[in-house]
PDB file of C-alpha atoms and ligand atoms in Angstrom:
ATOM      1  CA  UNK A   1     -21.599  -1.422   1.201  1.00  0.00           C
ATOM      2  CA  UNK A   2     -22.098   1.661   3.427  1.00  0.00           C
ATOM      3  CA  UNK A   3     -21.569   4.173   0.578  1.00  0.00           C
ATOM      4  CA  UNK A   4     -25.111   5.245   0.976  1.00  0.00           C
ATOM      5  CA  UNK A   5     -24.311   6.639   4.425  1.00  0.00           C
ATOM      6  CA  UNK A   6     -21.411   8.851   3.163  1.00  0.00           C
ATOM      7  CA  UNK A   7     -22.369  12.460   2.736  1.00  0.00           C
ATOM      8  CA  UNK A   8     -23.919  13.233  -0.603  1.00  0.00           C
ATOM      9  CA  UNK A   9     -21.047  15.205  -2.200  1.00  0.00           C
ATOM     10  CA  UNK A  10     -18.470  12.766  -1.095  1.00  0.00           C
ATOM     11  CA  UNK A  11     -20.387   9.801  -2.353  1.00  0.00           C
ATOM     12  CA  UNK A  12     -20.738  11.559  -5.696  1.00  0.00           C
ATOM     13  CA  UNK A  13     -16.959  12.200  -6.059  1.00  0.00           C
ATOM     14  CA  UNK A  14     -16.230   8.624  -5.176  1.00  0.00           C
ATOM     15  CA  UNK A  15     -18.627   7.200  -7.627  1.00  0.00           C
ATOM     16  CA  UNK A  16     -17.472   9.529 -10.358  1.00  0.00           C
ATOM     17  CA  UNK A  17     -13.913   8.635  -9.865  1.00  0.00           C
ATOM     18  CA  UNK A  18     -14.829   5.056  -9.745  1.00  0.00           C
ATOM     19  CA  UNK A  19     -16.683   5.177 -12.997  1.00  0.00           C
ATOM     20  CA  UNK A  20     -14.338   7.508 -14.880  1.00  0.00           C
ATOM     21  CA  UNK A  21     -10.918   7.423 -13.289  1.00  0.00           C
ATOM     22  CA  UNK A  22      -8.560  10.008 -14.756  1.00  0.00           C
ATOM     23  CA  UNK A  23      -5.348   8.047 -13.934  1.00  0.00           C
ATOM     24  CA  UNK A  24      -6.167   4.563 -15.003  1.00  0.00           C
ATOM     25  CA  UNK A  25      -3.309   2.913 -16.988  1.00  0.00           C
ATOM     26  CA  UNK A  26       0.352   2.486 -16.910  1.00  0.00           C
ATOM     27  CA  UNK A  27       3.158   5.054 -17.114  1.00  0.00           C
ATOM     28  CA  UNK A  28       5.961   4.828 -19.742  1.00  0.00           C
ATOM     29  CA  UNK A  29       8.708   4.258 -18.809  1.00  0.00           C
ATOM     30  CA  UNK A  30       8.151   2.524 -15.491  1.00  0.00           C
ATOM     31  CA  UNK A  31      10.529   3.495 -12.724  1.00  0.00           C
ATOM     32  CA  UNK A  32       8.689   2.040  -9.867  1.00  0.00           C
ATOM     33  CA  UNK A  33       6.052  -0.775  -9.932  1.00  0.00           C
ATOM     34  CA  UNK A  34       4.081  -1.824  -6.994  1.00  0.00           C
ATOM     35  CA  UNK A  35       1.215  -4.284  -6.582  1.00  0.00           C
ATOM     36  CA  UNK A  36      -1.045  -4.114  -3.642  1.00  0.00           C
ATOM     37  CA  UNK A  37      -3.825  -6.306  -2.436  1.00  0.00           C
ATOM     38  CA  UNK A  38      -6.538  -5.876   0.197  1.00  0.00           C
ATOM     39  CA  UNK A  39      -7.708  -9.344   1.106  1.00  0.00           C
ATOM     40  CA  UNK A  40     -10.529  -8.079   3.343  1.00  0.00           C
ATOM     41  CA  UNK A  41     -12.436  -6.718   0.414  1.00  0.00           C
ATOM     42  CA  UNK A  42     -10.547  -8.245  -2.587  1.00  0.00           C
ATOM     43  CA  UNK A  43      -9.242  -4.982  -3.999  1.00  0.00           C
ATOM     44  CA  UNK A  44      -6.144  -5.080  -6.133  1.00  0.00           C
ATOM     45  CA  UNK A  45      -3.944  -2.282  -7.400  1.00  0.00           C
ATOM     46  CA  UNK A  46      -1.080  -2.108  -9.807  1.00  0.00           C
ATOM     47  CA  UNK A  47       0.711   1.167  -9.427  1.00  0.00           C
ATOM     48  CA  UNK A  48       3.345   2.381 -11.841  1.00  0.00           C
ATOM     49  CA  UNK A  49       5.425   5.507 -11.372  1.00  0.00           C
ATOM     50  CA  UNK A  50       7.704   7.583 -13.640  1.00  0.00           C
ATOM     51  CA  UNK A  51      10.417   9.632 -11.776  1.00  0.00           C
ATOM     52  CA  UNK A  52      12.510  12.515 -13.007  1.00  0.00           C
ATOM     53  CA  UNK A  53      16.144  11.762 -13.931  1.00  0.00           C
ATOM     54  CA  UNK A  54      17.336  12.651 -10.363  1.00  0.00           C
ATOM     55  CA  UNK A  55      14.753  10.132  -8.996  1.00  0.00           C
ATOM     56  CA  UNK A  56      13.608  12.938  -6.697  1.00  0.00           C
ATOM     57  CA  UNK A  57      10.164  13.790  -8.090  1.00  0.00           C
ATOM     58  CA  UNK A  58       7.049  11.830  -9.384  1.00  0.00           C
ATOM     59  CA  UNK A  59       6.684  12.934 -13.105  1.00  0.00           C
ATOM     60  CA  UNK A  60       3.722  10.555 -13.753  1.00  0.00           C
ATOM     61  CA  UNK A  61       1.698   8.014 -11.889  1.00  0.00           C
ATOM     62  CA  UNK A  62      -1.045   5.572 -12.980  1.00  0.00           C
ATOM     63  CA  UNK A  63      -2.886   2.706 -11.571  1.00  0.00           C
ATOM     64  CA  UNK A  64      -4.593  -0.375 -12.842  1.00  0.00           C
ATOM     65  CA  UNK A  65      -6.630  -2.837 -10.888  1.00  0.00           C
ATOM     66  CA  UNK A  66      -9.922  -3.963  -9.671  1.00  0.00           C
ATOM     67  CA  UNK A  67     -11.869  -3.263  -6.574  1.00  0.00           C
ATOM     68  CA  UNK A  68     -14.588  -1.389  -4.845  1.00  0.00           C
ATOM     69  CA  UNK A  69     -15.467   2.107  -5.509  1.00  0.00           C
ATOM     70  CA  UNK A  70     -13.654   3.322  -2.382  1.00  0.00           C
ATOM     71  CA  UNK A  71     -10.334   1.664  -3.298  1.00  0.00           C
ATOM     72  CA  UNK A  72     -10.447   2.848  -6.892  1.00  0.00           C
ATOM     73  CA  UNK A  73     -11.484   6.458  -6.082  1.00  0.00           C
ATOM     74  CA  UNK A  74      -8.769   6.707  -3.539  1.00  0.00           C
ATOM     75  CA  UNK A  75      -6.120   5.539  -6.013  1.00  0.00           C
ATOM     76  CA  UNK A  76      -7.355   7.891  -8.601  1.00  0.00           C
ATOM     77  CA  UNK A  77      -7.503  11.028  -6.223  1.00  0.00           C
ATOM     78  CA  UNK A  78      -4.005   9.995  -4.847  1.00  0.00           C
ATOM     79  CA  UNK A  79      -2.478  10.085  -8.351  1.00  0.00           C
ATOM     80  CA  UNK A  80      -3.674  13.584  -9.019  1.00  0.00           C
ATOM     81  CA  UNK A  81      -2.376  14.725  -5.658  1.00  0.00           C
ATOM     82  CA  UNK A  82       1.205  13.274  -5.835  1.00  0.00           C
ATOM     83  CA  UNK A  83       1.971  13.828  -9.558  1.00  0.00           C
ATOM     84  CA  UNK A  84       4.656  16.505  -9.686  1.00  0.00           C
ATOM     85  CA  UNK A  85       5.512  16.113  -6.032  1.00  0.00           C
ATOM     86  CA  UNK A  86       8.848  15.224  -4.618  1.00  0.00           C
ATOM     87  CA  UNK A  87       9.212  11.836  -2.984  1.00  0.00           C
ATOM     88  CA  UNK A  88       9.399  13.288   0.465  1.00  0.00           C
ATOM     89  CA  UNK A  89       6.292  15.420  -0.187  1.00  0.00           C
ATOM     90  CA  UNK A  90       4.460  12.346  -1.458  1.00  0.00           C
ATOM     91  CA  UNK A  91       5.426  10.320   1.669  1.00  0.00           C
ATOM     92  CA  UNK A  92       4.168  13.133   3.813  1.00  0.00           C
ATOM     93  CA  UNK A  93       0.796  13.041   2.031  1.00  0.00           C
ATOM     94  CA  UNK A  94       0.768   9.180   2.520  1.00  0.00           C
ATOM     95  CA  UNK A  95       1.109   9.870   6.235  1.00  0.00           C
ATOM     96  CA  UNK A  96      -1.443  12.653   6.237  1.00  0.00           C
ATOM     97  CA  UNK A  97      -3.946  10.498   4.402  1.00  0.00           C
ATOM     98  CA  UNK A  98      -3.546   7.662   6.843  1.00  0.00           C
ATOM     99  CA  UNK A  99      -4.031  10.099   9.746  1.00  0.00           C
ATOM    100  CA  UNK A 100      -7.256  11.378   8.244  1.00  0.00           C
ATOM    101  CA  UNK A 101      -8.401   7.744   7.874  1.00  0.00           C
ATOM    102  CA  UNK A 102      -7.923   7.338  11.615  1.00  0.00           C
ATOM    103  CA  UNK A 103     -10.166  10.383  12.203  1.00  0.00           C
ATOM    104  CA  UNK A 104      -7.492  13.167  11.855  1.00  0.00           C
ATOM    105  CA  UNK A 105      -7.562  16.482  10.153  1.00  0.00           C
ATOM    106  CA  UNK A 106      -8.636  17.157   6.618  1.00  0.00           C
ATOM    107  CA  UNK A 107      -6.254  18.264   3.952  1.00  0.00           C
ATOM    108  CA  UNK A 108      -5.655  21.947   3.396  1.00  0.00           C
ATOM    109  CA  UNK A 109      -7.102  23.691   0.339  1.00  0.00           C
ATOM    110  CA  UNK A 110      -4.271  22.670  -2.011  1.00  0.00           C
ATOM    111  CA  UNK A 111      -5.212  19.010  -1.634  1.00  0.00           C
ATOM    112  CA  UNK A 112      -8.859  19.384  -0.760  1.00  0.00           C
ATOM    113  CA  UNK A 113     -10.051  16.871  -3.351  1.00  0.00           C
ATOM    114  CA  UNK A 114      -8.599  14.231  -1.011  1.00  0.00           C
ATOM    115  CA  UNK A 115     -11.123  15.166   1.573  1.00  0.00           C
ATOM    116  CA  UNK A 116     -13.667  13.293  -0.462  1.00  0.00           C
ATOM    117  CA  UNK A 117     -12.367  10.153   1.250  1.00  0.00           C
ATOM    118  CA  UNK A 118     -12.772  11.510   4.725  1.00  0.00           C
ATOM    119  CA  UNK A 119     -16.161   9.996   5.341  1.00  0.00           C
ATOM    120  CA  UNK A 120     -14.722   6.541   4.851  1.00  0.00           C
ATOM    121  CA  UNK A 121     -13.090   6.950   8.327  1.00  0.00           C
ATOM    122  CA  UNK A 122     -16.469   6.375   9.796  1.00  0.00           C
ATOM    123  CA  UNK A 123     -16.472   2.869   8.430  1.00  0.00           C
ATOM    124  CA  UNK A 124     -13.551   0.868   9.851  1.00  0.00           C
ATOM    125  CA  UNK A 125     -14.086  -2.069   7.496  1.00  0.00           C
ATOM    126  CA  UNK A 126     -13.617   0.246   4.513  1.00  0.00           C
ATOM    127  CA  UNK A 127     -10.586   2.045   5.713  1.00  0.00           C
ATOM    128  CA  UNK A 128      -8.289  -0.637   4.173  1.00  0.00           C
ATOM    129  CA  UNK A 129      -9.918  -0.014   0.907  1.00  0.00           C
ATOM    130  CA  UNK A 130      -9.091   3.647   1.046  1.00  0.00           C
ATOM    131  CA  UNK A 131      -5.579   3.119   2.203  1.00  0.00           C
ATOM    132  CA  UNK A 132      -4.694   0.415  -0.299  1.00  0.00           C
ATOM    133  CA  UNK A 133      -3.204   2.732  -2.992  1.00  0.00           C
ATOM    134  CA  UNK A 134      -1.458   4.827  -0.477  1.00  0.00           C
ATOM    135  CA  UNK A 135       0.149   1.863   1.145  1.00  0.00           C
ATOM    136  CA  UNK A 136       1.268   0.610  -2.238  1.00  0.00           C
ATOM    137  CA  UNK A 137       2.675   4.065  -3.058  1.00  0.00           C
ATOM    138  CA  UNK A 138       4.695   4.184   0.165  1.00  0.00           C
ATOM    139  CA  UNK A 139       6.247   0.807  -0.595  1.00  0.00           C
ATOM    140  CA  UNK A 140       6.889   1.954  -4.328  1.00  0.00           C
ATOM    141  CA  UNK A 141       8.748   5.105  -3.120  1.00  0.00           C
ATOM    142  CA  UNK A 142      10.739   3.220  -0.503  1.00  0.00           C
ATOM    143  CA  UNK A 143      11.856   0.342  -2.726  1.00  0.00           C
ATOM    144  CA  UNK A 144      14.682   0.459  -5.219  1.00  0.00           C
ATOM    145  CA  UNK A 145      14.338   1.277  -8.905  1.00  0.00           C
ATOM    146  CA  UNK A 146      12.431  -1.092 -11.053  1.00  0.00           C
ATOM    147  CA  UNK A 147      13.971  -2.324 -14.197  1.00  0.00           C
ATOM    148  CA  UNK A 148      11.508  -1.241 -16.935  1.00  0.00           C
ATOM    149  CA  UNK A 149      11.468  -4.807 -18.277  1.00  0.00           C
ATOM    150  CA  UNK A 150      11.067  -6.438 -14.859  1.00  0.00           C
ATOM    151  CA  UNK A 151       8.099  -8.813 -14.830  1.00  0.00           C
ATOM    152  CA  UNK A 152       8.012  -9.045 -10.993  1.00  0.00           C
ATOM    153  CA  UNK A 153       6.797  -5.866  -9.399  1.00  0.00           C
ATOM    154  CA  UNK A 154       6.887  -5.356  -5.613  1.00  0.00           C
ATOM    155  CA  UNK A 155       3.896  -6.882  -3.880  1.00  0.00           C
ATOM    156  CA  UNK A 156       2.352  -5.693  -0.758  1.00  0.00           C
ATOM    157  CA  UNK A 157      -0.653  -6.911   1.198  1.00  0.00           C
ATOM    158  CA  UNK A 158      -2.322  -4.533   3.645  1.00  0.00           C
ATOM    159  CA  UNK A 159      -3.787  -7.323   5.697  1.00  0.00           C
ATOM    160  CA  UNK A 160      -1.765  -6.524   8.678  1.00  0.00           C
ATOM    161  CA  UNK A 161      -2.198  -2.675   8.730  1.00  0.00           C
ATOM    162  CA  UNK A 162      -4.986  -0.600   9.861  1.00  0.00           C
TER     163      UNK A 162
HETATM  164 ZN1   ZN B 201     -12.572  -2.399  -1.033  1.00  0.00          ZN
END
């Protein structure tokens, strides 16, 4: 794993989030439920979202899953960044994150914690790990409402994306 090559501060943030995620778990009630899988590394994520009554804003978001430090840290940072945001705002953040992973600009001050993931862009094989949660979020927000009792969440594999 090339984590050793990431800049010190970023490496530290990623490892801290991996060891002590702040957003691990499941929201209640569940309005969107999305599973994601990254076959290239074996990362899985189970993302649940609670929306406001108008279905316009993310009230709460949590994740469960297993995977490498990069996948889990990215999910945890993402949850902090999109909680309280409208759906269009969250989708914009997805786009922006994916752009950063392709070597694009960093996030502005308001979202600067996400810049901890920027170093991953140097390691093409790890980019799918970083993008997994974001890819799942995008699908969750674009899919119809989940019945709280539904046993079958949406499922997405990021095998085909970069
Ligand atoms: Zn991974």
